[in-house]
Amino acid sequence: MTIIASLLRNAELPDSPTARLDVELLLAAALGKPRSFLHTWPERIVSTEAAQAFAGYLQRRRTGEPVAYILGQQGFWSIDLEVATHTLIPRPETEMLVETALELLPGAIAHRLLDLGTGTGAIALSLAKDRPQWEVTAVDRVQEAVELAERNRRRLHLDNAQVLHSHWFSAVEGQRFDLILSNPPYVAASDPHLAEGDVRFEPSSALVSGPDGLDDLRLIVSQAPVHLASDGWLLLEHGHDQGPAVRDLLLGHGFEQIQTRRDLGDHERITFGRVSC
């Protein structure tokens, strides 16, 4: 017989920077319990079936497969999301987009928002949940991502959001929004990090954007003005060294009040600007 404390003590994930957290998440999932259960009942006997499931999870993690893909879910902002291998795993730094959007727009007004390249729907659905009076549109060019985001939307019962199949702005021609935001692909094609860590398992189409990583950012910035309402905002996540380039892009396309914010690692992470009246 094996107890929870023994499994936690003996599990090894030598190549994971978050080994302890990974082990706890995987064991909790194998048991069908929250992580708090592990520490509340460390002497609880683990069934053979749960122990085998945990062993399988550990083996997959040792190959580098992200925990979110193993478990099929990931928390983001105030919601839990289904995730799959055809979308990026939502990351904590992307929550800055949600936080900044909530700061930029008055909460009591029925604003219209557009999330470009929504993936799991993390950004759009977080905003729709926090601001039920807003109308949020989420788009993605990958049909499987659209279906995934729609499943998340339905599970969260967010009737003020819609998910559309669209290559950037193609499905919203003629529409204008008070705020457009995006976490687009922004990794250079030659970036060595693409062959390292969890990123190896994520879809390159959601990561890579040309030789310098700026192809999609250029397209979004150039096309956004005709889709923004008067005094509308464009809010973008980008690479840690791309802040100057994104600021130049926004300035070159008539944006004003341009600002950049840094993430917890003190890297320039999001940049935003406003179209003139």
Coordinates of C-alpha atoms in Angstrom, one line a residue:
M1 CA 0.0 0.0 0.0
T2 CA 1.2 3.5 -0.9
I3 CA 0.3 6.7 0.9
I4 CA 0.1 10.3 -0.5
A5 CA 3.1 11.5 1.4
S6 CA 5.3 8.7 0.1
L7 CA 4.3 9.4 -3.5
L8 CA 5.1 13.1 -3.1
R9 CA 8.4 12.4 -1.4
N10 CA 9.6 9.9 -4.0
A11 CA 8.4 11.5 -7.2
E12 CA 11.2 13.0 -9.3
L13 CA 11.1 15.6 -12.1
P14 CA 14.7 16.6 -12.5
D15 CA 14.3 18.8 -15.6
S16 CA 11.3 20.8 -14.5
P17 CA 11.8 24.3 -12.9
T18 CA 8.5 23.8 -11.1
A19 CA 8.9 20.2 -10.1
R20 CA 7.1 20.4 -6.7
L21 CA 4.1 22.1 -8.1
D22 CA 4.0 19.8 -11.1
V23 CA 4.1 16.7 -8.9
E24 CA 1.3 18.0 -6.7
L25 CA -0.9 19.0 -9.7
L26 CA -0.4 15.6 -11.3
L27 CA -1.1 13.6 -8.1
A28 CA -4.2 15.7 -7.3
A29 CA -5.5 15.0 -10.8
A30 CA -4.8 11.3 -10.5
L31 CA -6.8 11.2 -7.2
G32 CA -9.5 13.5 -8.5
K33 CA -9.0 15.8 -5.6
P34 CA -7.8 19.4 -5.1
R35 CA -4.1 20.1 -4.2
S36 CA -5.2 21.0 -0.6
F37 CA -6.3 17.4 -0.1
L38 CA -2.6 16.2 -0.4
H39 CA -1.5 18.2 2.6
T40 CA -4.7 17.7 4.6
W41 CA -4.6 13.9 4.2
P42 CA -0.9 12.9 3.6
E43 CA -1.4 9.5 5.2
R44 CA -4.3 8.6 3.0
I45 CA -3.8 5.3 1.0
V46 CA -3.7 5.7 -2.7
S47 CA -5.5 3.2 -4.8
T48 CA -3.6 1.1 -7.4
E49 CA -5.5 2.8 -10.2
A50 CA -4.7 6.3 -9.0
A51 CA -1.0 5.3 -8.4
Q52 CA -0.8 4.0 -12.0
A53 CA -2.4 7.1 -13.4
F54 CA 0.1 9.3 -11.5
A55 CA 3.0 7.2 -12.7
G56 CA 1.8 7.7 -16.3
Y57 CA 1.5 11.4 -15.8
L58 CA 5.0 11.6 -14.4
Q59 CA 6.4 9.8 -17.3
R60 CA 4.8 12.2 -19.8
R61 CA 6.1 15.1 -17.8
R62 CA 9.6 13.7 -17.8
T63 CA 9.5 13.8 -21.6
G64 CA 8.8 17.5 -21.3
E65 CA 5.1 17.5 -22.0
P66 CA 3.5 20.5 -20.3
V67 CA 1.3 19.8 -17.2
A68 CA -1.5 21.7 -18.8
Y69 CA -1.6 19.4 -21.8
I70 CA -1.4 16.3 -19.7
L71 CA -4.3 17.4 -17.6
G72 CA -6.2 19.2 -20.3
Q73 CA -6.8 22.3 -18.3
Q74 CA -5.2 25.5 -17.0
G75 CA -6.2 28.3 -14.7
F76 CA -6.1 31.9 -16.0
W77 CA -7.2 35.1 -14.3
S78 CA -10.4 34.0 -12.5
I79 CA -11.4 31.1 -14.8
D80 CA -10.4 27.5 -15.5
L81 CA -10.0 26.6 -19.1
E82 CA -9.9 23.5 -21.2
V83 CA -6.6 23.4 -23.2
A84 CA -5.4 21.3 -26.1
T85 CA -2.3 20.9 -28.2
H86 CA -3.5 23.1 -31.0
T87 CA -3.5 26.2 -28.8
L88 CA -0.9 28.0 -26.6
I89 CA -1.1 27.3 -22.9
P90 CA -2.3 30.6 -21.2
R91 CA 0.5 32.2 -19.3
P92 CA 0.5 34.4 -16.2
E93 CA 2.1 37.3 -18.0
T94 CA -0.8 37.4 -20.4
E95 CA -3.1 38.3 -17.5
M96 CA -1.5 41.8 -17.9
L97 CA -3.7 42.3 -21.0
V98 CA -6.8 41.6 -18.9
E99 CA -5.7 43.8 -16.1
T100 CA -4.9 46.7 -18.4
A101 CA -8.1 46.4 -20.4
L102 CA -10.1 46.6 -17.2
E103 CA -8.1 49.8 -16.3
L104 CA -8.5 51.5 -19.6
L105 CA -12.3 51.2 -20.0
P106 CA -14.9 52.4 -17.6
G107 CA -16.7 49.3 -16.2
A108 CA -20.2 50.6 -16.2
I109 CA -20.3 51.3 -20.0
A110 CA -21.3 48.7 -22.5
H111 CA -18.1 48.6 -24.5
R112 CA -17.3 46.4 -27.5
L113 CA -14.0 44.4 -27.4
L114 CA -12.2 42.3 -29.9
D115 CA -9.6 39.6 -29.0
L116 CA -7.5 38.6 -31.9
G117 CA -6.0 35.1 -32.0
T118 CA -8.0 34.0 -29.0
G119 CA -6.7 30.4 -28.7
T120 CA -8.4 28.9 -25.6
G121 CA -10.4 32.1 -25.2
A122 CA -8.5 33.0 -22.1
I123 CA -8.3 36.8 -22.5
A124 CA -11.8 37.3 -24.0
L125 CA -13.6 35.1 -21.6
S126 CA -11.8 36.5 -18.6
L127 CA -13.0 40.0 -19.6
A128 CA -16.5 38.8 -20.5
K129 CA -16.8 37.3 -17.0
D130 CA -15.5 40.3 -15.1
R131 CA -17.6 42.8 -17.2
P132 CA -21.0 41.2 -18.1
Q133 CA -22.2 44.5 -19.6
W134 CA -19.4 44.3 -22.2
E135 CA -19.8 42.7 -25.7
V136 CA -16.7 40.6 -26.4
T137 CA -15.8 39.1 -29.7
A138 CA -13.0 36.5 -29.9
V139 CA -11.5 35.3 -33.2
D140 CA -9.0 32.7 -34.3
R141 CA -7.9 31.4 -37.7
V142 CA -7.5 27.8 -36.4
Q143 CA -10.9 26.0 -36.5
E144 CA -9.9 23.7 -33.6
A145 CA -9.1 26.7 -31.5
V146 CA -12.4 28.3 -32.3
E147 CA -14.2 25.1 -31.2
L148 CA -12.2 24.9 -28.0
A149 CA -12.8 28.6 -27.1
E150 CA -16.5 28.1 -27.8
R151 CA -16.6 25.0 -25.5
N152 CA -15.0 27.2 -22.8
R153 CA -17.5 30.0 -23.4
R154 CA -20.4 27.6 -23.1
R155 CA -19.1 25.9 -20.0
L156 CA -18.6 29.3 -18.3
H157 CA -22.1 30.5 -19.5
L158 CA -20.8 33.7 -20.9
D159 CA -23.6 34.9 -23.2
N160 CA -21.9 38.3 -23.7
A161 CA -19.1 36.7 -25.7
Q162 CA -19.0 35.2 -29.1
V163 CA -16.3 33.2 -30.9
L164 CA -15.7 33.5 -34.6
H165 CA -13.5 31.8 -37.2
S166 CA -11.4 34.6 -38.6
H167 CA -8.0 35.3 -40.0
W168 CA -7.3 38.4 -37.8
F169 CA -10.0 41.0 -39.0
S170 CA -11.5 39.0 -41.9
A171 CA -14.8 38.1 -40.1
V172 CA -15.3 41.6 -38.6
E173 CA -15.1 43.8 -41.7
G174 CA -17.0 47.1 -41.2
Q175 CA -17.2 46.6 -37.4
R176 CA -15.6 49.0 -34.8
F177 CA -14.5 48.2 -31.3
D178 CA -13.6 50.3 -28.2
L179 CA -10.7 48.1 -27.5
I180 CA -8.8 45.5 -29.6
L181 CA -6.3 43.3 -27.8
S182 CA -4.1 40.4 -28.8
N183 CA -1.4 38.0 -27.7
P184 CA -0.2 37.2 -31.2
P185 CA 2.7 35.1 -32.4
Y186 CA 5.8 37.1 -31.8
V187 CA 8.8 34.7 -31.7
A188 CA 11.4 34.9 -34.4
A189 CA 11.7 31.8 -36.6
S190 CA 15.3 31.2 -35.6
D191 CA 14.8 31.6 -31.9
P192 CA 16.6 28.7 -30.1
H193 CA 14.0 28.7 -27.3
L194 CA 11.6 27.0 -29.8
A195 CA 13.5 23.8 -29.2
E196 CA 13.5 24.0 -25.4
G197 CA 11.2 23.2 -22.6
D198 CA 7.4 23.2 -22.8
V199 CA 7.5 25.3 -25.9
R200 CA 8.6 22.3 -27.9
F201 CA 5.0 20.9 -27.5
E202 CA 3.1 24.0 -28.4
P203 CA 2.0 24.8 -32.0
S204 CA 4.6 26.8 -33.9
S205 CA 1.8 28.7 -35.8
A206 CA 0.8 30.3 -32.5
L207 CA 4.4 31.2 -31.6
V208 CA 6.4 32.1 -34.8
S209 CA 5.9 35.3 -36.8
G210 CA 8.6 35.7 -39.5
P211 CA 12.3 36.3 -39.3
D212 CA 12.1 39.0 -36.5
G213 CA 8.9 37.9 -34.8
L214 CA 7.1 41.0 -35.8
D215 CA 5.1 40.0 -38.9
D216 CA 1.7 39.6 -37.2
L217 CA 2.3 42.6 -35.0
R218 CA 2.9 44.7 -38.1
L219 CA -0.3 43.4 -39.7
I220 CA -2.4 44.0 -36.6
V221 CA -1.1 47.5 -36.0
S222 CA -1.6 48.5 -39.6
Q223 CA -5.2 47.2 -39.9
A224 CA -6.5 48.0 -36.4
P225 CA -7.2 51.8 -36.9
V226 CA -10.2 51.1 -39.3
H227 CA -11.7 48.7 -36.7
L228 CA -11.4 51.0 -33.7
A229 CA -14.1 53.4 -32.5
S230 CA -13.2 57.0 -31.8
D231 CA -10.6 57.1 -29.0
G232 CA -10.3 53.3 -29.1
W233 CA -7.4 51.4 -27.7
L234 CA -5.1 48.8 -29.2
L235 CA -3.4 46.6 -26.6
L236 CA -0.7 44.1 -27.5
E237 CA 1.5 41.5 -25.8
H238 CA 5.0 41.2 -27.3
G239 CA 8.5 39.8 -26.7
H240 CA 10.7 41.1 -24.0
D241 CA 13.0 42.9 -26.5
Q242 CA 10.3 44.1 -28.9
G243 CA 8.9 47.1 -27.0
P244 CA 10.8 49.8 -29.0
A245 CA 9.7 48.2 -32.3
V246 CA 6.1 48.0 -31.3
R247 CA 6.1 51.6 -30.0
D248 CA 7.5 52.7 -33.4
L249 CA 4.8 50.7 -35.2
L250 CA 2.0 52.3 -33.2
L251 CA 3.5 55.8 -33.6
G252 CA 3.8 55.2 -37.4
H253 CA 0.2 54.4 -37.7
G254 CA -1.2 57.4 -35.9
F255 CA -1.6 56.0 -32.3
E256 CA -1.2 58.3 -29.4
Q257 CA -0.8 58.0 -25.6
I258 CA 1.5 55.0 -26.2
Q259 CA 2.7 53.2 -23.1
T260 CA 4.6 50.0 -22.3
R261 CA 4.3 48.0 -19.1
R262 CA 6.7 45.5 -17.6
D263 CA 6.0 42.0 -16.3
L264 CA 7.1 40.6 -13.0
G265 CA 10.5 39.7 -14.5
D266 CA 10.9 43.5 -15.3
H267 CA 10.7 42.8 -19.0
E268 CA 8.7 45.0 -21.4
R269 CA 5.7 42.8 -22.0
I270 CA 2.7 44.8 -23.3
T271 CA 2.4 48.0 -25.2
F272 CA -0.8 50.0 -26.0
G273 CA -1.9 53.1 -27.7
R274 CA -5.1 55.1 -28.6
V275 CA -6.3 56.3 -32.0
S276 CA -7.0 60.0 -32.2
C277 CA -10.5 61.3 -32.2

